[in-house]
Amino acid sequence: MKQITIIYNVMLGDEQKTLAAHLSSVLKKCNYETKIVPIQTDTDTDNLIQSTTPETCQLILSVNMAGYNLLSTDSAPSLNHLTVNIVNYINYPPEIFDLTFDMRINYTMSFLFSSKEAADYVTKNHPRLRNVFFSSSIDDFLPVYLEELDWRY
């Protein structure tokens, strides 16, 4: 059974925890194991990176770019160093993540938006980003998307 770690940013409010729990329940219905990890500090992100291996976690689902607070010495997100897929589910306006989107992002990262307008904005303004999708119903889209995901990364 595939293990998915769902991370959310505590600093963005209680709705992030609620969204992470909802995503977890959607995934559990599809027979994925889930682990919810709150991120509040650089130390939390560093601990996540240190403890994540392909044997213990096959995918990270980041809620609203949680975990991108910690940068490596080359000013890229430290999450780039992980050898697992990262799917970023974003239901905030994409403009607030412009600086992050302009950083070096691994090709194994995907971006799922809750609106077509947000996905179109990112595709237009950040053409280097690959794997940009939208769905008005994450409950329906996420299981199908994960079924088609290349799990080698």
Tab-separated table of N, CA and C in Angstrom:
chain	number	residue	atom	x	y	z
A	1	MET	N	0.844	-1.181	0.000
A	1	MET	CA	0.000	0.000	0.000
A	1	MET	C	0.891	1.246	0.000
A	2	LYS	N	0.541	2.218	-0.828
A	2	LYS	CA	1.352	3.421	-0.942
A	2	LYS	C	1.083	4.368	0.224
A	3	GLN	N	2.169	4.933	0.755
A	3	GLN	CA	2.108	5.868	1.877
A	3	GLN	C	2.224	7.293	1.343
A	4	ILE	N	1.259	8.132	1.697
A	4	ILE	CA	1.269	9.535	1.291
A	4	ILE	C	1.331	10.391	2.547
A	5	THR	N	2.304	11.292	2.576
A	5	THR	CA	2.418	12.244	3.675
A	5	THR	C	1.781	13.553	3.221
A	6	ILE	N	0.832	14.033	3.985
A	6	ILE	CA	0.155	15.296	3.692
A	6	ILE	C	0.712	16.344	4.637
A	7	ILE	N	1.257	17.414	4.072
A	7	ILE	CA	1.814	18.474	4.916
A	7	ILE	C	0.986	19.748	4.736
A	8	TYR	N	0.828	20.453	5.838
A	8	TYR	CA	0.089	21.719	5.792
A	8	TYR	C	0.790	22.732	6.685
A	9	ASN	N	0.601	24.014	6.382
A	9	ASN	CA	1.233	25.102	7.102
A	9	ASN	C	0.323	25.553	8.248
A	10	VAL	N	0.755	25.330	9.472
A	10	VAL	CA	-0.001	25.698	10.669
A	10	VAL	C	-0.247	27.202	10.710
A	11	MET	N	0.700	27.984	10.214
A	11	MET	CA	0.626	29.440	10.295
A	11	MET	C	-0.499	30.026	9.432
A	12	LEU	N	-1.029	29.241	8.494
A	12	LEU	CA	-2.090	29.747	7.616
A	12	LEU	C	-3.487	29.558	8.189
A	13	GLY	N	-3.588	28.959	9.365
A	13	GLY	CA	-4.884	28.843	10.030
A	13	GLY	C	-5.446	27.436	10.064
A	14	ASP	N	-6.518	27.291	10.835
A	14	ASP	CA	-7.145	25.990	11.065
A	14	ASP	C	-7.727	25.357	9.810
A	15	GLU	N	-8.099	26.187	8.823
A	15	GLU	CA	-8.688	25.610	7.611
A	15	GLU	C	-7.689	24.738	6.868
A	16	GLN	N	-6.393	24.978	7.070
A	16	GLN	CA	-5.377	24.141	6.426
A	16	GLN	C	-5.382	22.733	7.010
A	17	LYS	N	-5.533	22.647	8.327
A	17	LYS	CA	-5.612	21.346	8.988
A	17	LYS	C	-6.874	20.609	8.548
A	18	THR	N	-7.975	21.334	8.435
A	18	THR	CA	-9.234	20.744	7.987
A	18	THR	C	-9.108	20.226	6.563
A	19	LEU	N	-8.470	21.008	5.692
A	19	LEU	CA	-8.275	20.592	4.306
A	19	LEU	C	-7.376	19.358	4.240
A	20	ALA	N	-6.305	19.350	5.029
A	20	ALA	CA	-5.407	18.185	5.065
A	20	ALA	C	-6.171	16.935	5.516
A	21	ALA	N	-7.023	17.077	6.517
A	21	ALA	CA	-7.819	15.937	6.998
A	21	ALA	C	-8.799	15.476	5.925
A	22	HIS	N	-9.382	16.410	5.203
A	22	HIS	CA	-10.300	16.049	4.121
A	22	HIS	C	-9.567	15.283	3.024
A	23	LEU	N	-8.398	15.786	2.608
A	23	LEU	CA	-7.610	15.100	1.584
A	23	LEU	C	-7.223	13.699	2.050
A	24	SER	N	-6.891	13.583	3.320
A	24	SER	CA	-6.550	12.278	3.883
A	24	SER	C	-7.729	11.313	3.773
A	25	SER	N	-8.932	11.786	4.080
A	25	SER	CA	-10.097	10.898	4.009
A	25	SER	C	-10.390	10.477	2.566
A	26	VAL	N	-10.191	11.378	1.605
A	26	VAL	CA	-10.369	11.036	0.191
A	26	VAL	C	-9.381	9.938	-0.203
A	27	LEU	N	-8.135	10.081	0.230
A	27	LEU	CA	-7.097	9.112	-0.118
A	27	LEU	C	-7.317	7.767	0.574
A	28	LYS	N	-7.748	7.804	1.809
A	28	LYS	CA	-8.003	6.551	2.528
A	28	LYS	C	-9.120	5.749	1.881
A	29	LYS	N	-10.129	6.432	1.333
A	29	LYS	CA	-11.204	5.744	0.613
A	29	LYS	C	-10.667	5.002	-0.607
A	30	CYS	N	-9.535	5.482	-1.124
A	30	CYS	CA	-8.912	4.853	-2.300
A	30	CYS	C	-7.785	3.909	-1.898
A	31	ASN	N	-7.743	3.543	-0.622
A	31	ASN	CA	-6.778	2.576	-0.085
A	31	ASN	C	-5.328	3.058	-0.069
A	32	TYR	N	-5.130	4.343	0.099
A	32	TYR	CA	-3.789	4.866	0.353
A	32	TYR	C	-3.641	5.046	1.860
A	33	GLU	N	-2.445	4.800	2.364
A	33	GLU	CA	-2.157	5.138	3.759
A	33	GLU	C	-1.747	6.597	3.791
A	34	THR	N	-2.171	7.314	4.812
A	34	THR	CA	-1.812	8.725	4.905
A	34	THR	C	-1.252	9.055	6.279
A	35	LYS	N	-0.423	10.062	6.267
A	35	LYS	CA	0.133	10.615	7.502
A	35	LYS	C	0.061	12.126	7.347
A	36	ILE	N	-0.540	12.818	8.312
A	36	ILE	CA	-0.659	14.276	8.258
A	36	ILE	C	0.425	14.890	9.130
A	37	VAL	N	1.190	15.815	8.530
A	37	VAL	CA	2.313	16.443	9.231
A	37	VAL	C	2.146	17.963	9.193
A	38	PRO	N	2.005	18.600	10.367
A	38	PRO	CA	1.937	20.063	10.387
A	38	PRO	C	3.339	20.670	10.234
A	39	ILE	N	3.422	21.740	9.472
A	39	ILE	CA	4.688	22.456	9.273
A	39	ILE	C	4.505	23.861	9.830
A	40	GLN	N	5.379	24.234	10.750
A	40	GLN	CA	5.301	25.578	11.314
A	40	GLN	C	6.640	26.298	11.192
A	41	THR	N	7.733	25.554	11.253
A	41	THR	CA	9.052	26.179	11.268
A	41	THR	C	9.987	25.491	10.273
A	42	ASP	N	11.142	26.099	10.058
A	42	ASP	CA	12.166	25.474	9.226
A	42	ASP	C	12.573	24.120	9.803
A	43	THR	N	12.586	24.012	11.124
A	43	THR	CA	12.953	22.752	11.770
A	43	THR	C	11.958	21.653	11.416
A	44	ASP	N	10.671	21.999	11.370
A	44	ASP	CA	9.657	21.014	10.983
A	44	ASP	C	9.909	20.517	9.563
A	45	THR	N	10.227	21.437	8.652
A	45	THR	CA	10.506	21.054	7.268
A	45	THR	C	11.771	20.217	7.194
A	46	ASP	N	12.800	20.614	7.930
A	46	ASP	CA	14.047	19.854	7.935
A	46	ASP	C	13.819	18.438	8.474
A	47	ASN	N	13.041	18.315	9.542
A	47	ASN	CA	12.723	16.982	10.093
A	47	ASN	C	11.973	16.137	9.067
A	48	LEU	N	11.061	16.755	8.331
A	48	LEU	CA	10.333	16.038	7.283
A	48	LEU	C	11.303	15.523	6.223
A	49	ILE	N	12.209	16.385	5.790
A	49	ILE	CA	13.179	15.996	4.758
A	49	ILE	C	14.074	14.872	5.261
A	50	GLN	N	14.532	14.981	6.497
A	50	GLN	CA	15.422	13.970	7.082
A	50	GLN	C	14.732	12.613	7.222
A	51	SER	N	13.429	12.620	7.475
A	51	SER	CA	12.730	11.361	7.759
A	51	SER	C	12.034	10.756	6.545
A	52	THR	N	12.071	11.440	5.411
A	52	THR	CA	11.357	10.950	4.235
A	52	THR	C	12.280	10.175	3.316
A	53	THR	N	11.924	8.918	3.117
A	53	THR	CA	12.645	8.065	2.171
A	53	THR	C	11.606	7.358	1.313
A	54	PRO	N	11.981	6.885	0.142
A	54	PRO	CA	11.006	6.162	-0.689
A	54	PRO	C	10.424	4.921	-0.011
A	55	GLU	N	11.110	4.388	0.979
A	55	GLU	CA	10.599	3.211	1.690
A	55	GLU	C	9.486	3.577	2.671
A	56	THR	N	9.541	4.778	3.236
A	56	THR	CA	8.567	5.180	4.243
A	56	THR	C	7.482	6.099	3.708
A	57	CYS	N	7.721	6.713	2.558
A	57	CYS	CA	6.772	7.666	1.985
A	57	CYS	C	6.970	7.693	0.472
A	58	GLN	N	5.933	7.381	-0.252
A	58	GLN	CA	6.055	7.362	-1.705
A	58	GLN	C	5.618	8.663	-2.358
A	59	LEU	N	4.950	9.538	-1.604
A	59	LEU	CA	4.490	10.803	-2.159
A	59	LEU	C	4.223	11.789	-1.044
A	60	ILE	N	4.511	13.054	-1.307
A	60	ILE	CA	4.131	14.135	-0.390
A	60	ILE	C	3.061	14.958	-1.074
A	61	LEU	N	1.984	15.216	-0.359
A	61	LEU	CA	0.922	16.096	-0.826
A	61	LEU	C	0.996	17.351	0.027
A	62	SER	N	1.448	18.433	-0.581
A	62	SER	CA	1.616	19.698	0.125
A	62	SER	C	0.375	20.557	-0.084
A	63	VAL	N	-0.202	21.038	1.002
A	63	VAL	CA	-1.373	21.906	0.948
A	63	VAL	C	-0.887	23.351	0.924
A	64	ASN	N	-1.207	24.056	-0.151
A	64	ASN	CA	-0.855	25.466	-0.303
A	64	ASN	C	0.629	25.738	-0.060
A	65	MET	N	1.454	24.904	-0.694
A	65	MET	CA	2.907	25.081	-0.719
A	65	MET	C	3.557	24.964	0.660
A	66	ALA	N	2.970	24.207	1.558
A	66	ALA	CA	3.585	23.954	2.861
A	66	ALA	C	4.928	23.270	2.640
A	67	GLY	N	5.918	23.647	3.429
A	67	GLY	CA	7.239	23.044	3.340
A	67	GLY	C	8.211	23.799	2.455
A	68	TYR	N	7.725	24.804	1.755
A	68	TYR	CA	8.600	25.578	0.880
A	68	TYR	C	9.258	26.740	1.620
A	69	ASN	N	9.099	26.779	2.923
A	69	ASN	CA	9.722	27.818	3.738
A	69	ASN	C	11.226	27.627	3.868
A	70	LEU	N	11.712	26.413	3.767
A	70	LEU	CA	13.136	26.124	3.969
A	70	LEU	C	13.839	26.074	2.617
A	71	LEU	N	14.859	26.930	2.467
A	71	LEU	CA	15.614	26.989	1.222
A	71	LEU	C	16.986	26.379	1.428
A	72	SER	N	17.503	25.748	0.381
A	72	SER	CA	18.855	25.189	0.435
A	72	SER	C	19.854	26.292	0.128
A	73	THR	N	21.117	25.967	0.159
A	73	THR	CA	22.156	26.979	-0.051
A	73	THR	C	22.129	27.578	-1.452
A	74	ASP	N	21.511	26.889	-2.408
A	74	ASP	CA	21.404	27.444	-3.760
A	74	ASP	C	20.082	28.191	-3.957
A	75	SER	N	19.436	28.565	-2.870
A	75	SER	CA	18.188	29.332	-2.873
A	75	SER	C	17.052	28.629	-3.620
A	76	ALA	N	17.030	27.327	-3.540
A	76	ALA	CA	15.931	26.530	-4.083
A	76	ALA	C	15.233	25.864	-2.908
A	77	PRO	N	13.975	25.497	-3.064
A	77	PRO	CA	13.290	24.810	-1.969
A	77	PRO	C	14.034	23.531	-1.571
A	78	SER	N	14.217	23.347	-0.289
A	78	SER	CA	14.902	22.143	0.194
A	78	SER	C	14.142	20.874	-0.158
A	79	LEU	N	12.851	20.995	-0.395
A	79	LEU	CA	12.066	19.828	-0.803
A	79	LEU	C	12.576	19.238	-2.115
A	80	ASN	N	13.303	20.029	-2.903
A	80	ASN	CA	13.882	19.524	-4.154
A	80	ASN	C	14.824	18.349	-3.916
A	81	HIS	N	15.365	18.233	-2.713
A	81	HIS	CA	16.327	17.173	-2.411
A	81	HIS	C	15.677	15.816	-2.158
A	82	LEU	N	14.365	15.801	-2.029
A	82	LEU	CA	13.678	14.533	-1.782
A	82	LEU	C	13.584	13.716	-3.063
A	83	THR	N	13.584	12.419	-2.895
A	83	THR	CA	13.514	11.521	-4.053
A	83	THR	C	12.133	10.888	-4.183
A	84	VAL	N	11.111	11.631	-3.789
A	84	VAL	CA	9.729	11.197	-3.955
A	84	VAL	C	8.971	12.291	-4.700
A	85	ASN	N	7.851	11.906	-5.313
A	85	ASN	CA	6.997	12.902	-5.957
A	85	ASN	C	6.423	13.846	-4.915
A	86	ILE	N	6.208	15.079	-5.344
A	86	ILE	CA	5.513	16.051	-4.508
A	86	ILE	C	4.376	16.631	-5.339
A	87	VAL	N	3.172	16.549	-4.799
A	87	VAL	CA	2.004	17.143	-5.432
A	87	VAL	C	1.573	18.302	-4.547
A	88	ASN	N	1.477	19.479	-5.145
A	88	ASN	CA	1.097	20.679	-4.417
A	88	ASN	C	-0.355	21.014	-4.739
A	89	TYR	N	-1.223	20.868	-3.746
A	89	TYR	CA	-2.625	21.253	-3.947
A	89	TYR	C	-2.784	22.683	-3.451
A	90	ILE	N	-3.239	23.563	-4.344
A	90	ILE	CA	-3.296	24.990	-4.026
A	90	ILE	C	-4.710	25.498	-4.253
A	91	ASN	N	-5.322	26.000	-3.181
A	91	ASN	CA	-6.629	26.628	-3.327
A	91	ASN	C	-6.584	28.098	-2.905
A	92	TYR	N	-5.377	28.650	-2.805
A	92	TYR	CA	-5.163	30.079	-2.567
A	92	TYR	C	-4.870	30.745	-3.910
A	93	PRO	N	-4.970	32.083	-3.979
A	93	PRO	CA	-4.603	32.774	-5.223
A	93	PRO	C	-3.133	32.492	-5.554
A	94	PRO	N	-2.838	32.080	-6.780
A	94	PRO	CA	-1.472	31.682	-7.119
A	94	PRO	C	-0.457	32.822	-7.058
A	95	GLU	N	-0.922	34.064	-7.160
A	95	GLU	CA	-0.009	35.204	-7.154
A	95	GLU	C	0.835	35.261	-5.883
A	96	ILE	N	0.286	34.774	-4.778
A	96	ILE	CA	1.038	34.863	-3.528
A	96	ILE	C	2.235	33.915	-3.507
A	97	PHE	N	2.287	32.990	-4.457
A	97	PHE	CA	3.399	32.042	-4.531
A	97	PHE	C	4.347	32.348	-5.699
A	98	ASP	N	4.217	33.523	-6.306
A	98	ASP	CA	5.039	33.866	-7.470
A	98	ASP	C	6.538	33.687	-7.220
A	99	LEU	N	7.026	34.141	-6.086
A	99	LEU	CA	8.464	34.010	-5.796
A	99	LEU	C	8.884	32.549	-5.738
A	100	THR	N	8.072	31.720	-5.122
A	100	THR	CA	8.380	30.294	-5.051
A	100	THR	C	8.329	29.655	-6.432
A	101	PHE	N	7.319	29.997	-7.220
A	101	PHE	CA	7.192	29.439	-8.565
A	101	PHE	C	8.383	29.808	-9.456
A	102	ASP	N	9.034	30.931	-9.158
A	102	ASP	CA	10.194	31.355	-9.951
A	102	ASP	C	11.486	30.657	-9.532
A	103	MET	N	11.472	29.941	-8.423
A	103	MET	CA	12.658	29.210	-7.972
A	103	MET	C	12.835	27.942	-8.811
A	104	ARG	N	13.975	27.322	-8.639
A	104	ARG	CA	14.200	26.041	-9.308
A	104	ARG	C	13.308	25.004	-8.636
A	105	ILE	N	12.462	24.386	-9.436
A	105	ILE	CA	11.508	23.396	-8.937
A	105	ILE	C	11.770	22.084	-9.668
A	106	ASN	N	11.830	20.981	-8.938
A	106	ASN	CA	12.056	19.667	-9.548
A	106	ASN	C	10.971	19.323	-10.557
A	107	TYR	N	11.350	18.595	-11.582
A	107	TYR	CA	10.384	18.181	-12.596
A	107	TYR	C	9.393	17.148	-12.064
A	108	THR	N	9.668	16.566	-10.918
A	108	THR	CA	8.755	15.571	-10.341
A	108	THR	C	7.623	16.222	-9.546
A	109	MET	N	7.623	17.537	-9.444
A	109	MET	CA	6.576	18.215	-8.689
A	109	MET	C	5.402	18.552	-9.591
A	110	SER	N	4.213	18.376	-9.048
A	110	SER	CA	2.984	18.710	-9.757
A	110	SER	C	2.241	19.781	-8.977
A	111	PHE	N	1.412	20.516	-9.689
A	111	PHE	CA	0.653	21.608	-9.092
A	111	PHE	C	-0.815	21.450	-9.472
A	112	LEU	N	-1.650	21.231	-8.467
A	112	LEU	CA	-3.087	21.066	-8.676
A	112	LEU	C	-3.791	22.293	-8.105
A	113	PHE	N	-4.556	22.966	-8.942
A	113	PHE	CA	-5.262	24.173	-8.516
A	113	PHE	C	-6.754	23.921	-8.467
A	114	SER	N	-7.429	24.668	-7.606
A	114	SER	CA	-8.865	24.493	-7.439
A	114	SER	C	-9.668	25.283	-8.459
A	115	SER	N	-8.992	26.071	-9.310
A	115	SER	CA	-9.717	26.796	-10.351
A	115	SER	C	-8.897	26.827	-11.639
A	116	LYS	N	-9.607	26.894	-12.749
A	116	LYS	CA	-8.956	26.968	-14.058
A	116	LYS	C	-8.196	28.278	-14.194
A	117	GLU	N	-8.758	29.353	-13.650
A	117	GLU	CA	-8.101	30.659	-13.728
A	117	GLU	C	-6.734	30.632	-13.045
A	118	ALA	N	-6.648	29.980	-11.909
A	118	ALA	CA	-5.376	29.887	-11.193
A	118	ALA	C	-4.364	29.070	-11.992
A	119	ALA	N	-4.798	27.943	-12.537
A	119	ALA	CA	-3.894	27.114	-13.349
A	119	ALA	C	-3.447	27.874	-14.591
A	120	ASP	N	-4.368	28.592	-15.245
A	120	ASP	CA	-4.018	29.384	-16.425
A	120	ASP	C	-3.027	30.485	-16.076
A	121	TYR	N	-3.207	31.126	-14.921
A	121	TYR	CA	-2.280	32.168	-14.478
A	121	TYR	C	-0.868	31.606	-14.341
A	122	VAL	N	-0.750	30.460	-13.697
A	122	VAL	CA	0.570	29.861	-13.479
A	122	VAL	C	1.189	29.420	-14.801
A	123	THR	N	0.404	28.808	-15.658
A	123	THR	CA	0.912	28.368	-16.956
A	123	THR	C	1.422	29.554	-17.772
A	124	LYS	N	0.700	30.661	-17.722
A	124	LYS	CA	1.089	31.856	-18.478
A	124	LYS	C	2.303	32.559	-17.874
A	125	ASN	N	2.316	32.737	-16.560
A	125	ASN	CA	3.349	33.542	-15.899
A	125	ASN	C	4.569	32.753	-15.440
A	126	HIS	N	4.451	31.440	-15.404
A	126	HIS	CA	5.564	30.589	-14.963
A	126	HIS	C	5.687	29.397	-15.910
A	127	PRO	N	6.024	29.648	-17.168
A	127	PRO	CA	6.015	28.582	-18.179
A	127	PRO	C	7.016	27.457	-17.919
A	128	ARG	N	7.992	27.677	-17.051
A	128	ARG	CA	8.953	26.614	-16.729
A	128	ARG	C	8.328	25.506	-15.887
A	129	LEU	N	7.259	25.829	-15.179
A	129	LEU	CA	6.616	24.816	-14.339
A	129	LEU	C	5.885	23.812	-15.209
A	130	ARG	N	6.134	22.555	-14.914
A	130	ARG	CA	5.452	21.473	-15.622
A	130	ARG	C	4.352	20.921	-14.725
A	131	ASN	N	3.524	20.103	-15.286
A	131	ASN	CA	2.519	19.381	-14.506
A	131	ASN	C	1.591	20.311	-13.726
A	132	VAL	N	0.987	21.259	-14.442
A	132	VAL	CA	0.030	22.194	-13.837
A	132	VAL	C	-1.370	21.754	-14.249
A	133	PHE	N	-2.222	21.481	-13.247
A	133	PHE	CA	-3.565	20.977	-13.485
A	133	PHE	C	-4.556	21.755	-12.631
A	134	PHE	N	-5.825	21.632	-12.971
A	134	PHE	CA	-6.866	22.190	-12.109
A	134	PHE	C	-8.014	21.203	-12.018
A	135	SER	N	-8.743	21.325	-10.945
A	135	SER	CA	-9.959	20.546	-10.789
A	135	SER	C	-10.882	21.280	-9.840
A	136	SER	N	-12.114	21.413	-10.245
A	136	SER	CA	-13.091	22.034	-9.351
A	136	SER	C	-13.542	21.050	-8.269
A	137	SER	N	-13.227	19.759	-8.474
A	137	SER	CA	-13.567	18.731	-7.482
A	137	SER	C	-12.336	17.883	-7.188
A	138	ILE	N	-11.589	18.277	-6.187
A	138	ILE	CA	-10.380	17.531	-5.829
A	138	ILE	C	-10.734	16.119	-5.382
A	139	ASP	N	-11.923	15.928	-4.832
A	139	ASP	CA	-12.358	14.601	-4.388
A	139	ASP	C	-12.411	13.615	-5.554
A	140	ASP	N	-12.853	14.094	-6.711
A	140	ASP	CA	-12.937	13.233	-7.892
A	140	ASP	C	-11.605	13.154	-8.628
A	141	PHE	N	-10.896	14.273	-8.691
A	141	PHE	CA	-9.686	14.360	-9.498
A	141	PHE	C	-8.497	13.645	-8.874
A	142	LEU	N	-8.282	13.836	-7.589
A	142	LEU	CA	-7.081	13.329	-6.929
A	142	LEU	C	-6.895	11.822	-7.071
A	143	PRO	N	-7.886	11.001	-6.816
A	143	PRO	CA	-7.672	9.550	-6.972
A	143	PRO	C	-7.298	9.154	-8.403
A	144	VAL	N	-7.950	9.776	-9.386
A	144	VAL	CA	-7.648	9.468	-10.793
A	144	VAL	C	-6.235	9.934	-11.136
A	145	TYR	N	-5.887	11.124	-10.692
A	145	TYR	CA	-4.552	11.668	-10.947
A	145	TYR	C	-3.475	10.761	-10.354
A	146	LEU	N	-3.655	10.331	-9.114
A	146	LEU	CA	-2.653	9.496	-8.461
A	146	LEU	C	-2.551	8.116	-9.102
A	147	GLU	N	-3.656	7.634	-9.637
A	147	GLU	CA	-3.635	6.356	-10.332
A	147	GLU	C	-2.735	6.415	-11.569
A	148	GLU	N	-2.663	7.589	-12.204
A	148	GLU	CA	-1.874	7.765	-13.419
A	148	GLU	C	-0.473	8.310	-13.153
A	149	LEU	N	-0.164	8.644	-11.918
A	149	LEU	CA	1.117	9.243	-11.564
A	149	LEU	C	2.260	8.243	-11.736
A	150	ASP	N	3.393	8.730	-12.184
A	150	ASP	CA	4.597	7.907	-12.290
A	150	ASP	C	5.213	7.818	-10.885
A	151	TRP	N	5.035	6.685	-10.236
A	151	TRP	CA	5.439	6.509	-8.845
A	151	TRP	C	6.922	6.170	-8.696
A	152	ARG	N	7.678	6.216	-9.771
A	152	ARG	CA	9.117	5.897	-9.663
A	152	ARG	C	9.893	6.988	-8.945
A	153	TYR	N	9.356	8.191	-8.858
A	153	TYR	CA	10.100	9.312	-8.272
A	153	TYR	C	9.636	9.601	-6.888
